[in-house]
Coordinates of C-alpha atoms in Angstrom, one line a residue:
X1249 CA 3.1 2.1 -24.9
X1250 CA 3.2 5.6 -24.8
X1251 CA -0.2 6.1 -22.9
X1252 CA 1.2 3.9 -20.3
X1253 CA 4.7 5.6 -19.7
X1254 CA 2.4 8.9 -19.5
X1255 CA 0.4 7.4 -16.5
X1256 CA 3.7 5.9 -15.1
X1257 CA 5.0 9.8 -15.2
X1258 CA 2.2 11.5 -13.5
X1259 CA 2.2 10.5 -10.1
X1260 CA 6.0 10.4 -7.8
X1261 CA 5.9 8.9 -4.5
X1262 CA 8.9 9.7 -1.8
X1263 CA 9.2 7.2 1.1
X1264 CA 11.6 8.4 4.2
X1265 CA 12.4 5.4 6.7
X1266 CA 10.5 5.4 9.5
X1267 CA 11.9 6.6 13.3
X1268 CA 13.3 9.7 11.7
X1269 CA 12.8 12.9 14.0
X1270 CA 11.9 16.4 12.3
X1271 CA 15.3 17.3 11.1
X1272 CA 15.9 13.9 9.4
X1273 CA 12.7 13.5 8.0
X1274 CA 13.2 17.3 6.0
X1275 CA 17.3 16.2 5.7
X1276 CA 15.9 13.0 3.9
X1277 CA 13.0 14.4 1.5
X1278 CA 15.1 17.4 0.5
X1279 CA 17.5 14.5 -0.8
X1280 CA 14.9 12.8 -2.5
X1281 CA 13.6 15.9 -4.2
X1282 CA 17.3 16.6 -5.3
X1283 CA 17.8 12.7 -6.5
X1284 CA 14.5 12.9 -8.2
X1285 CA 15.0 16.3 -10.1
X1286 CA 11.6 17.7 -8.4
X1287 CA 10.2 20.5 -6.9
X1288 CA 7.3 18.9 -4.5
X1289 CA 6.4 15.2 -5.2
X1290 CA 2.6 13.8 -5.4
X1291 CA 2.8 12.0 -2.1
X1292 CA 5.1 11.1 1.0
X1293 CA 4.9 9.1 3.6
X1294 CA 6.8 7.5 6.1
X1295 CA 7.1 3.7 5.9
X1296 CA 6.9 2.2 9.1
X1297 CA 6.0 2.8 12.8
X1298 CA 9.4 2.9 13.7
X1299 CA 13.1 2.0 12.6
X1300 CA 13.9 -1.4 11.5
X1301 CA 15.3 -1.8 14.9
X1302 CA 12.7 -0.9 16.7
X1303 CA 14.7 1.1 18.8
X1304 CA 13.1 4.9 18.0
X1305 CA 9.1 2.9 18.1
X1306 CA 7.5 4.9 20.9
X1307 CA 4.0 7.2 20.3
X1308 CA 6.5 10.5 21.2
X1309 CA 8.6 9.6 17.7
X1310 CA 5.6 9.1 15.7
X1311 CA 4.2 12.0 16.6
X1312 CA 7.1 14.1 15.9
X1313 CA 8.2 12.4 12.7
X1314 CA 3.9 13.0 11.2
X1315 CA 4.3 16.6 12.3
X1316 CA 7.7 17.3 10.2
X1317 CA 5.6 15.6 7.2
X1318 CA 2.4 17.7 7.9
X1319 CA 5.2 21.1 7.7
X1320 CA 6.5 19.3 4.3
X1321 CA 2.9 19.3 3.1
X1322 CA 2.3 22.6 4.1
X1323 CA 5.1 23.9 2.4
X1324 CA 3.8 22.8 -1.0
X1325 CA 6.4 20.3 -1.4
X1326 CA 4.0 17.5 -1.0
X1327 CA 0.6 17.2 -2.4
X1328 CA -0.3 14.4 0.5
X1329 CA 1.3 12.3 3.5
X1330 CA 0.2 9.2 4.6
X1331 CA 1.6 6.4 6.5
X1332 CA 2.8 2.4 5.9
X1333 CA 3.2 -0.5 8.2
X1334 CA 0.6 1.1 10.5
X1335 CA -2.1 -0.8 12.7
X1336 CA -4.7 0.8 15.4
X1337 CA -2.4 2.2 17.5
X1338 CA 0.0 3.6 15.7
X1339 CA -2.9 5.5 13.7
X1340 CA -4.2 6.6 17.3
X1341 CA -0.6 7.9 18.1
X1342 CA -0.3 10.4 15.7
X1343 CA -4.3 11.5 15.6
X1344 CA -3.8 13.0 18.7
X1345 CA -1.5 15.5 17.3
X1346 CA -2.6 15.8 13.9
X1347 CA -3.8 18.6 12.0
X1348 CA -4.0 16.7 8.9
X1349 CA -5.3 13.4 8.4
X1350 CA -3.1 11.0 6.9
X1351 CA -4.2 10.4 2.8
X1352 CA -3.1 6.5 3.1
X1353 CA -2.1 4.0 5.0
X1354 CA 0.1 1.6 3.0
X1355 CA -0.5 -2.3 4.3
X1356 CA 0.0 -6.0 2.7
X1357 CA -2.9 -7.2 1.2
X1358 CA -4.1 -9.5 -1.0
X1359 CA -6.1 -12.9 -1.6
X1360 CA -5.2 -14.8 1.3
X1361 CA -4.0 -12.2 3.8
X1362 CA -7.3 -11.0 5.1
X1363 CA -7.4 -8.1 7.5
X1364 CA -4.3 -9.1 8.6
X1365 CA -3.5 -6.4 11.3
X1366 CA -7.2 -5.5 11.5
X1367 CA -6.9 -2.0 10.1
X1368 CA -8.9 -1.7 7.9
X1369 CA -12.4 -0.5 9.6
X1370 CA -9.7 2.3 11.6
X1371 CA -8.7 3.5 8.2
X1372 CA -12.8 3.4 7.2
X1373 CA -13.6 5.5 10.3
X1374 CA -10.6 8.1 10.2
X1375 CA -11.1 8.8 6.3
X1376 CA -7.7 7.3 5.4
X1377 CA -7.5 5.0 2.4
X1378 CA -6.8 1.9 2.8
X1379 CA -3.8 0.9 -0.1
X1380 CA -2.8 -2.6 -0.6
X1381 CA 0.7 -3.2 -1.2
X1382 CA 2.1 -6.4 -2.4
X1383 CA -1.3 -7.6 -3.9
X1384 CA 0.8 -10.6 -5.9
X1385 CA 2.4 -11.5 -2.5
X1386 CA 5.7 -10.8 -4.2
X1387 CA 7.6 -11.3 -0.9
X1388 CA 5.8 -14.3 0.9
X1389 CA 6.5 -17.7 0.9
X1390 CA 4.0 -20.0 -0.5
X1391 CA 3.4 -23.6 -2.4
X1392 CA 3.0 -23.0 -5.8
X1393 CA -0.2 -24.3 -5.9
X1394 CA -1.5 -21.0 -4.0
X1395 CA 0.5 -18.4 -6.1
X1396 CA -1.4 -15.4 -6.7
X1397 CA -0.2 -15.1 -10.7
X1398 CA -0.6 -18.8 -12.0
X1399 CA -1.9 -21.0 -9.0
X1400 CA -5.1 -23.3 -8.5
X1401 CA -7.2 -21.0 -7.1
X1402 CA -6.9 -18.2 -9.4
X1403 CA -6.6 -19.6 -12.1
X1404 CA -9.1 -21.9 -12.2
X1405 CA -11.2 -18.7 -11.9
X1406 CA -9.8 -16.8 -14.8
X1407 CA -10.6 -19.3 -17.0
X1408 CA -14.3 -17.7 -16.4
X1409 CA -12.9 -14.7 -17.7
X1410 CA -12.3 -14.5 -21.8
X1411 CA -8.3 -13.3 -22.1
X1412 CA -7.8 -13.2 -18.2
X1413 CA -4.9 -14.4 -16.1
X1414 CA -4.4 -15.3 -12.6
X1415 CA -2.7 -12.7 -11.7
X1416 CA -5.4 -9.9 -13.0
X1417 CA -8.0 -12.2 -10.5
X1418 CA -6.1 -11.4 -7.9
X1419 CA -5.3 -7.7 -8.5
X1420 CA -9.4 -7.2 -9.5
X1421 CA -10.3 -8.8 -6.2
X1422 CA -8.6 -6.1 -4.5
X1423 CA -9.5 -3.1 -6.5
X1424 CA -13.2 -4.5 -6.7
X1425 CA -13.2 -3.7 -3.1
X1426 CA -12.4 -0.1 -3.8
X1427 CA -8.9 -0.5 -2.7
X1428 CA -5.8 0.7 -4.3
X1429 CA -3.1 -1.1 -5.4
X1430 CA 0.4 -0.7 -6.3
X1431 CA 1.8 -3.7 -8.2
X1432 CA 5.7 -4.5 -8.7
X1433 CA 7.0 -5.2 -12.2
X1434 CA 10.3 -4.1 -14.5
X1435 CA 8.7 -5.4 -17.8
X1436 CA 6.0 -3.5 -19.6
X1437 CA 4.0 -6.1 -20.8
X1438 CA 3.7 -6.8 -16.9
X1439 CA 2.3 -3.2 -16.3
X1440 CA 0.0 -3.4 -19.0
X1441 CA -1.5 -6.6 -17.8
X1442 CA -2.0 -5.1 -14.6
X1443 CA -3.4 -2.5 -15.7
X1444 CA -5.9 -4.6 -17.9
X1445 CA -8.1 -5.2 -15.1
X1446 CA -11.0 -2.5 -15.1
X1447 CA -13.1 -4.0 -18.2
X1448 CA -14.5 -7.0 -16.4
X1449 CA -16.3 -7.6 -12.9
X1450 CA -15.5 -10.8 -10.7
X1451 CA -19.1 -12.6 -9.6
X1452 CA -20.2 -12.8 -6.5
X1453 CA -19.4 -16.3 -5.8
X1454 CA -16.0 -15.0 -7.1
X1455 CA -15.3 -12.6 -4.4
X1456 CA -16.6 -14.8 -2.2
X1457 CA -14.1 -17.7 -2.8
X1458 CA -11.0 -15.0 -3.1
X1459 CA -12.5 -13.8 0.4
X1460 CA -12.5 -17.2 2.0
X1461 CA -8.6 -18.1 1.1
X1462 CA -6.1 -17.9 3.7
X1463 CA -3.4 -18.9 1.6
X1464 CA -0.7 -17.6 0.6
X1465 CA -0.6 -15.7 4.1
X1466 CA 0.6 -12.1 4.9
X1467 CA 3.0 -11.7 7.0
X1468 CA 1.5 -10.3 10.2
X1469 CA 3.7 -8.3 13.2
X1470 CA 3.9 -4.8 12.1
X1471 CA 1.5 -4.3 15.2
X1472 CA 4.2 -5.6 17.7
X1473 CA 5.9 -1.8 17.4
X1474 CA 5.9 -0.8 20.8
X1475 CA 2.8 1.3 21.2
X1476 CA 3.6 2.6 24.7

């Protein structure tokens, strides 16, 4: 247990709301440095293209809210930016301005989703890593029967595994692919289990199969942000 609470300690992550011009964005990570205890944090990033609202969504707002996280990360009180919620676009946006290219762009992704807001090869091409977030589909709706922890699909594959669950299938499909992920849980036997997923390889035919589901679906529409 203790290795594990020492890898849980290493790395903190501050995310500011997106739509936020320069003096809210520093307004809102000073406040997270002071609620956190910190000096600088390991990575921040803003989590969507816009507000909620979609009312502060144009190119002009990214642009301004990337460069008050590039002065953050000059400062020293980040050791890397990055972006969420972002497709094409949104990426192009704030390349124009950029002096420094965005560490990761945070986007759902998991066994079923696909390449949902076809980002991935932009992220590829720009240098940016490409970090799945909800890779159980924690948030979606789905029939049981395509649950990413216990259902059909997955499990029926772990049982080609010795000591492997669903839900490890469907977090080694991702990382298999090279991509990060950042799992959900409050239990620790639940992080340890995700964890416990670097000491086996999925086949071929594996991967394939996991590659070919389209359930349980990601939620697509993040690339609706006005872009103009």
């Amino acid at each position: 247990i203790e290795k594990y609470a020492l890898l849980l300690q290493l790395f903190e992550c501050s995310i500011p709301s997106g739509g936020l011009n320069a003096s809210q964005v520093r307004a809102a990570h000073k406040q997270n440095l002071l609620e956190l205890g910190l000096d600088y944090v390991d990575h921040l990033m803003t989590h969507f293209p816009s507000d909620w609202d979609e009312k502060v969504a144009s190119p002009e707002a990214r642009r301004d809210e990337w460069l008050a996280l590039e002065e953050i990360y000059k400062s020293g009180e980040a050791r890397s930016i990055g972006i969420s919620h972002y497709c094409t676009q949104h990426i192009l946006d704030i390349m124009w301005v950029a002096k420094v290219t965005p560490a990761i762009n945070q986007v759902e992704y998991h066994v079923g989703s696909q390449d949902v807001d076809q980002v991935m090869d932009t992220c590829s091409d720009l240098g940016i890593t490409f970090m799945s977030f909800s890779p159980l589909c924690g948030p979606c709706k789905y029939e049981a029967e395509d649950s990413l922890i216990n259902g059909d699909l997955v499990a029926e594959i772990a049982t080609h595994y010795e000591g492997k669950t669903g839900s490890q299938i469907s977090l080694r499909y991702i990382v298999q692919q090279g991509i990060p992920v950042i799992p959900k849980s409050n239990t620790m036997e639940h992080i340890k289990s995700n964890f416990d997923i670097f000491d086996f390889e999925l086949s071929e035919e594996h991967m394939q199969r996991l590659s070919r589901a389209t359930k349980p679906a990601a939620e697509s529409g993040d690339c609706s942000v006005a872009i103009a």
